[in-house]
PDB file of C-alpha atoms in Angstrom:
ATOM      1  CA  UNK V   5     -14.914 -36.910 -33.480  1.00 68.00           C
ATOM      2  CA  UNK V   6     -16.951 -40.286 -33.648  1.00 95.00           C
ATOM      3  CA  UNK V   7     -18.962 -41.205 -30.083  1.00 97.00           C
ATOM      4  CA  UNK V   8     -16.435 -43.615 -29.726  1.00 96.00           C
ATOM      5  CA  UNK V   9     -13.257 -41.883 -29.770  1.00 97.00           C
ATOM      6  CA  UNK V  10     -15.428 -39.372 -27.395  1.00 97.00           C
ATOM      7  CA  UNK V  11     -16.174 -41.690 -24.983  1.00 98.00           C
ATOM      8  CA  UNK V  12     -12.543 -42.698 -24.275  1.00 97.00           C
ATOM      9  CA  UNK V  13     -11.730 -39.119 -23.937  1.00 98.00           C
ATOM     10  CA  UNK V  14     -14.438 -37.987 -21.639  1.00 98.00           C
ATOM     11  CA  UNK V  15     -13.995 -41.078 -20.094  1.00 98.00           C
ATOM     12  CA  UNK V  16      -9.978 -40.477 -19.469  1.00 98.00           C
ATOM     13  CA  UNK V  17     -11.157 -36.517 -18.588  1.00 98.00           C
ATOM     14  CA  UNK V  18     -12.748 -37.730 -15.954  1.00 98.00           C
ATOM     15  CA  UNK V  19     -10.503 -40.018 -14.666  1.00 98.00           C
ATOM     16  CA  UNK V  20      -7.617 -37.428 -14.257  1.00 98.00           C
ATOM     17  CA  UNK V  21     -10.147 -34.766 -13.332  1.00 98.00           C
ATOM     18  CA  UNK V  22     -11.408 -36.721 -10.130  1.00 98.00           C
ATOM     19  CA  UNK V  23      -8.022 -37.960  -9.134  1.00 98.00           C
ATOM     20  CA  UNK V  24      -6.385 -34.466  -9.202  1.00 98.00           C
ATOM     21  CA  UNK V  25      -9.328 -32.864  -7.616  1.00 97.00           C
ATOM     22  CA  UNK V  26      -9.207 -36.041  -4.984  1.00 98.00           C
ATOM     23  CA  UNK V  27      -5.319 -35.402  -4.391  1.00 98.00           C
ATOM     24  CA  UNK V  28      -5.844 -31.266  -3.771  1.00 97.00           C
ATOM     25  CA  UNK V  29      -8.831 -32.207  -1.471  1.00 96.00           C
ATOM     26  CA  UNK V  30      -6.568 -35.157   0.315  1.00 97.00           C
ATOM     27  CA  UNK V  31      -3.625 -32.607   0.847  1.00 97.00           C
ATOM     28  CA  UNK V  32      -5.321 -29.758   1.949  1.00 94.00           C
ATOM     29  CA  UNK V  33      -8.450 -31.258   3.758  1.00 93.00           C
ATOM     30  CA  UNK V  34     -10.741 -29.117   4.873  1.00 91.00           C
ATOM     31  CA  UNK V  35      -9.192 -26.044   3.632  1.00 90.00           C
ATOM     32  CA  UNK V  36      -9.478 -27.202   0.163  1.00 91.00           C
ATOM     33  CA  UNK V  37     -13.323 -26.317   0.575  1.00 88.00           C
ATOM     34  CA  UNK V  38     -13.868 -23.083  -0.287  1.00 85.00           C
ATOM     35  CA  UNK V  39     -16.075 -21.230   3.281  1.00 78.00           C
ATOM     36  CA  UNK V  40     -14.895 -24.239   5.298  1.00 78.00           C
ATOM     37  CA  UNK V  41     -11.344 -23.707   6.336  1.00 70.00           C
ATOM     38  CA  UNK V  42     -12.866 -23.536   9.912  1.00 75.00           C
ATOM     39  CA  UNK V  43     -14.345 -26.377  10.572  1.00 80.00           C
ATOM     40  CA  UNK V  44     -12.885 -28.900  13.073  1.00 87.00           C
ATOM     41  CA  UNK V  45     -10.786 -32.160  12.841  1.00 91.00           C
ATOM     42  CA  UNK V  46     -13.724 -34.631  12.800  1.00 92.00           C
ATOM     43  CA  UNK V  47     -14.902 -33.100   9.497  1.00 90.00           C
ATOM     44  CA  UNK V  48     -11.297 -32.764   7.858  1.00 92.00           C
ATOM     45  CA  UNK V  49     -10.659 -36.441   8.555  1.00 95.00           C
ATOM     46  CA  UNK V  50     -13.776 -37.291   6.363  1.00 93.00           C
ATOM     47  CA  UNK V  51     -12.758 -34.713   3.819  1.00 94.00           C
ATOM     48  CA  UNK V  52      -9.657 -36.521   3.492  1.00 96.00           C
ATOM     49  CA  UNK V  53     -10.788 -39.837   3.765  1.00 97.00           C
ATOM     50  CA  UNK V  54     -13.759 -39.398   1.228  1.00 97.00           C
ATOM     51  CA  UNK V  55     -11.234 -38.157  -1.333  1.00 97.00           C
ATOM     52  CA  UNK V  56      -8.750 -41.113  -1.071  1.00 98.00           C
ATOM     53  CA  UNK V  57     -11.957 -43.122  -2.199  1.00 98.00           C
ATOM     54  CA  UNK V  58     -12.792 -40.207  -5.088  1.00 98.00           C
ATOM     55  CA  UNK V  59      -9.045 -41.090  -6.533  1.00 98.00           C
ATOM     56  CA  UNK V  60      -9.779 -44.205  -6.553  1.00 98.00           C
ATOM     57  CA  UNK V  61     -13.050 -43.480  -8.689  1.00 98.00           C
ATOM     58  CA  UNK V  62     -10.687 -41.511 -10.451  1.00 98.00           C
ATOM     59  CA  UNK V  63      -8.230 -44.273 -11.201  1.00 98.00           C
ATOM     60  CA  UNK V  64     -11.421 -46.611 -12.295  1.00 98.00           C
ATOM     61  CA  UNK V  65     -12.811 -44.112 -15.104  1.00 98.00           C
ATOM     62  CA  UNK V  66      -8.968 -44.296 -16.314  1.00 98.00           C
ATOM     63  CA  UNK V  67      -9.157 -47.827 -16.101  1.00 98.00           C
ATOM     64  CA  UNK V  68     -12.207 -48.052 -18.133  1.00 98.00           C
ATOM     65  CA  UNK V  69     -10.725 -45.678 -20.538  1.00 98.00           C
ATOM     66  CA  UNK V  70      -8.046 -47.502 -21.171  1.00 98.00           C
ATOM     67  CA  UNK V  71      -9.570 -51.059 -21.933  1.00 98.00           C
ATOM     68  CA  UNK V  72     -10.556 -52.103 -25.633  1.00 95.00           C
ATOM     69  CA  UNK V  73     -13.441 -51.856 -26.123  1.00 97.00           C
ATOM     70  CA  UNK V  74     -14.504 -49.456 -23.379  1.00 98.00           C
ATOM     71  CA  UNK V  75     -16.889 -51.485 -21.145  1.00 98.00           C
ATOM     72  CA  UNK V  76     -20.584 -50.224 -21.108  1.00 98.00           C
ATOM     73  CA  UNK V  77     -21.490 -51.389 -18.451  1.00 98.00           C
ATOM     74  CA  UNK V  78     -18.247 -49.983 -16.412  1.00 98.00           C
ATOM     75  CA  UNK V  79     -19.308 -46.657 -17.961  1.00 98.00           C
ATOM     76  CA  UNK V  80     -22.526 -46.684 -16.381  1.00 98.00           C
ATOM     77  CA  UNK V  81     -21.653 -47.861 -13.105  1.00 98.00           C
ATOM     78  CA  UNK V  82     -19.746 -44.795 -12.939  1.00 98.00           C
ATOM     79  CA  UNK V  83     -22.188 -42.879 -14.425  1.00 98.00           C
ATOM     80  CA  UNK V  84     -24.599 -43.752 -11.898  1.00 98.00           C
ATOM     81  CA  UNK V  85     -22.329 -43.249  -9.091  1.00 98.00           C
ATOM     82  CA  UNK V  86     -21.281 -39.975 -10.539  1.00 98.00           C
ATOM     83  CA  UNK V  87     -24.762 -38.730 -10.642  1.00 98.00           C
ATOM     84  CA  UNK V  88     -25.429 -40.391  -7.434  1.00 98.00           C
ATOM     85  CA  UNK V  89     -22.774 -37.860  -6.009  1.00 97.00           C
ATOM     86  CA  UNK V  90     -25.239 -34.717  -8.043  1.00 97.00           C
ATOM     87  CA  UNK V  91     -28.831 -36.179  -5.912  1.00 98.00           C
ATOM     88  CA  UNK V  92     -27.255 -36.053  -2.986  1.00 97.00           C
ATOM     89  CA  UNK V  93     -25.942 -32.582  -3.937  1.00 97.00           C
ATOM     90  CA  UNK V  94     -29.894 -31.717  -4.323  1.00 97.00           C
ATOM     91  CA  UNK V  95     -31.065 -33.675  -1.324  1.00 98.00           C
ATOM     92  CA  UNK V  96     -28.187 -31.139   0.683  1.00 97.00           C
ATOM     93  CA  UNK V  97     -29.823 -28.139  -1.040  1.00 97.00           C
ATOM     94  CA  UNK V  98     -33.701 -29.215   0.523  1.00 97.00           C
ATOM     95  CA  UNK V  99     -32.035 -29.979   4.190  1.00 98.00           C
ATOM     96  CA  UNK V 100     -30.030 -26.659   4.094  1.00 96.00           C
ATOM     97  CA  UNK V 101     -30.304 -24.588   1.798  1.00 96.00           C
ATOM     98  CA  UNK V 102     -28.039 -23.322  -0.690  1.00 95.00           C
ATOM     99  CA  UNK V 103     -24.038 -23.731  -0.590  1.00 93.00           C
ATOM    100  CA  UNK V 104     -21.168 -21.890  -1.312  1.00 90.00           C
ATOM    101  CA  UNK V 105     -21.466 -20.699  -5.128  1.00 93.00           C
ATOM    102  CA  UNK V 106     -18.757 -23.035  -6.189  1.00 92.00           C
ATOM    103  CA  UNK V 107     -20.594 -25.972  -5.254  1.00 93.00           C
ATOM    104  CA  UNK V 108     -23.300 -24.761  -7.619  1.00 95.00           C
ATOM    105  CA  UNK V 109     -21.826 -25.243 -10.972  1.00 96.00           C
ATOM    106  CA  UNK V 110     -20.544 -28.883  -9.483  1.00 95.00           C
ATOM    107  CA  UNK V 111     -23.876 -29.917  -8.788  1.00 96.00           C
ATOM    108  CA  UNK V 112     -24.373 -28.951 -12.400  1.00 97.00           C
ATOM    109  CA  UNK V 113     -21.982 -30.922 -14.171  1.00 97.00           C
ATOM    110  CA  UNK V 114     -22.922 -33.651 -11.566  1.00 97.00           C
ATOM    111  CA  UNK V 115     -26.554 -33.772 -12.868  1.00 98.00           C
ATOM    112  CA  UNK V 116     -26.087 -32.519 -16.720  1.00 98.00           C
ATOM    113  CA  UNK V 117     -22.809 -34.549 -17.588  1.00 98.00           C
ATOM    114  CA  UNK V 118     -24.423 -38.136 -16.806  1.00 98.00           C
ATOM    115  CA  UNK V 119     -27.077 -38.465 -19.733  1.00 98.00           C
ATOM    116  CA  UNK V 120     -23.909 -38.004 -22.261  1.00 98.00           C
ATOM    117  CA  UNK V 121     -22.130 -40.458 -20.688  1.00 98.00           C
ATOM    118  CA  UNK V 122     -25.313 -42.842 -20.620  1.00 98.00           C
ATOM    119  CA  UNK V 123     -25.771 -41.635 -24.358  1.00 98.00           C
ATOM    120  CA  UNK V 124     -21.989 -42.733 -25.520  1.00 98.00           C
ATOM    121  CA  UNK V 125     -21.522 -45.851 -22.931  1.00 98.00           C
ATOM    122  CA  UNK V 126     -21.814 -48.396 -25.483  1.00 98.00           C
ATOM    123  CA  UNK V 127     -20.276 -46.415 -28.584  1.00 97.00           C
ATOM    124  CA  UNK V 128     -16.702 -47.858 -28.369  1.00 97.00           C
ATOM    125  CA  UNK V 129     -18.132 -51.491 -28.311  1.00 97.00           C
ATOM    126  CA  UNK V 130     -20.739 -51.228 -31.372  1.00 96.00           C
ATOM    127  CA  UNK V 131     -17.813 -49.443 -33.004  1.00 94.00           C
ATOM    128  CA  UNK V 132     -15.737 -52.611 -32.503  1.00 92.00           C
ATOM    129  CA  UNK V 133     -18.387 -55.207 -33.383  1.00 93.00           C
ATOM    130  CA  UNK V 134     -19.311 -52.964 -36.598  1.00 92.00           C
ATOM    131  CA  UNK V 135     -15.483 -53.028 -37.179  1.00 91.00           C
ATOM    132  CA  UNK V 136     -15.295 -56.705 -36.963  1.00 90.00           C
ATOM    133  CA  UNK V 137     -18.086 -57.096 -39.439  1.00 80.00           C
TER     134      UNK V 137
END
C-alpha cells in the first residue's frame, strides 16, 4: 500500500473509530468507563457532553478522508489534537497516579499513533502533484 492510499485509510479508521467510541460513551455515560459506573451526575454530564464533541472529531477525520487530495494541514490539526488528548493522559498519570488498565494502552496509541500520521500527512497531496506532472 503506497503512504497515500494509507493515509486515507488511517485517516477514515479514525474517523469511524472516534465516532463509534464517542456514540457508546454518549449512550452509556459514565458507565461506559470501565471502574467509574459510580460516579455522580455532574461527572456523567461531562462524559456525555465531551463525547458529542469527540464525534464530531470523529466526523472531521472522515471529512478529511474523504477530500481529494487529503489536506495536510487538516491531518495535522488532528494530529495535534489527537496527541493533545495522549499529554494530558500523562499530565493525569503525574497528578494521580495510574488509571484503570484500559486507559493504559489508550494513552499508548494516543502518544505512538501521532508521528505516523505526521509522517503520511502530506502523502496524498505530493502523490497528486507527482501525478499531475
Amino acid at each position: 500500500m503506497d503512504k497515500a492510499k494509507a493515509l486515507r485509510s488511517l485517516a477514515w479508521a479514525m474517523g469511524v473509530a472516534c465516532v463509534a467510541i464517542g456514540v457508546y460513551h454518549l449512550v452509556l455515560g459514565i458507565a461506559s468507563v470501565p471502574g467509574e459506573e459510580a460516579t455522580g451526575a455532574t461527572v456523567d454530564s461531562r462524559e456525555r457532553f465531551y463525547n458529542a464533541i469527540f464525534i464530531g472529531f470523529g466526523l472531521a477525520w472522515i471529512r478529511t478522508a474523504r477530500q481529494s487530495p487529503v489536506p495536510s494541514a487538516a491531518v495535522r490539526l488532528l494530529t495535534a489534537v489527537f496527541l493533545l488528548g495522549g499529554v494530558g493522559r500523562v499530565l493525569s498519570v503525574f497528578a494521580h497516579g495510574w488509571p484503570h488498565w484500559f486507559q493504559i494502552p489508550l494513552a499508548a496509541l494516543e502518544l505512538l499513533l501521532p508521528p505516523l500520521y505526521f509522517w503520511l500527512a502530506d502523502a496524498d497531496e505530493r502523490s497528486v502533484a507527482a501525478a499531475r506532472g
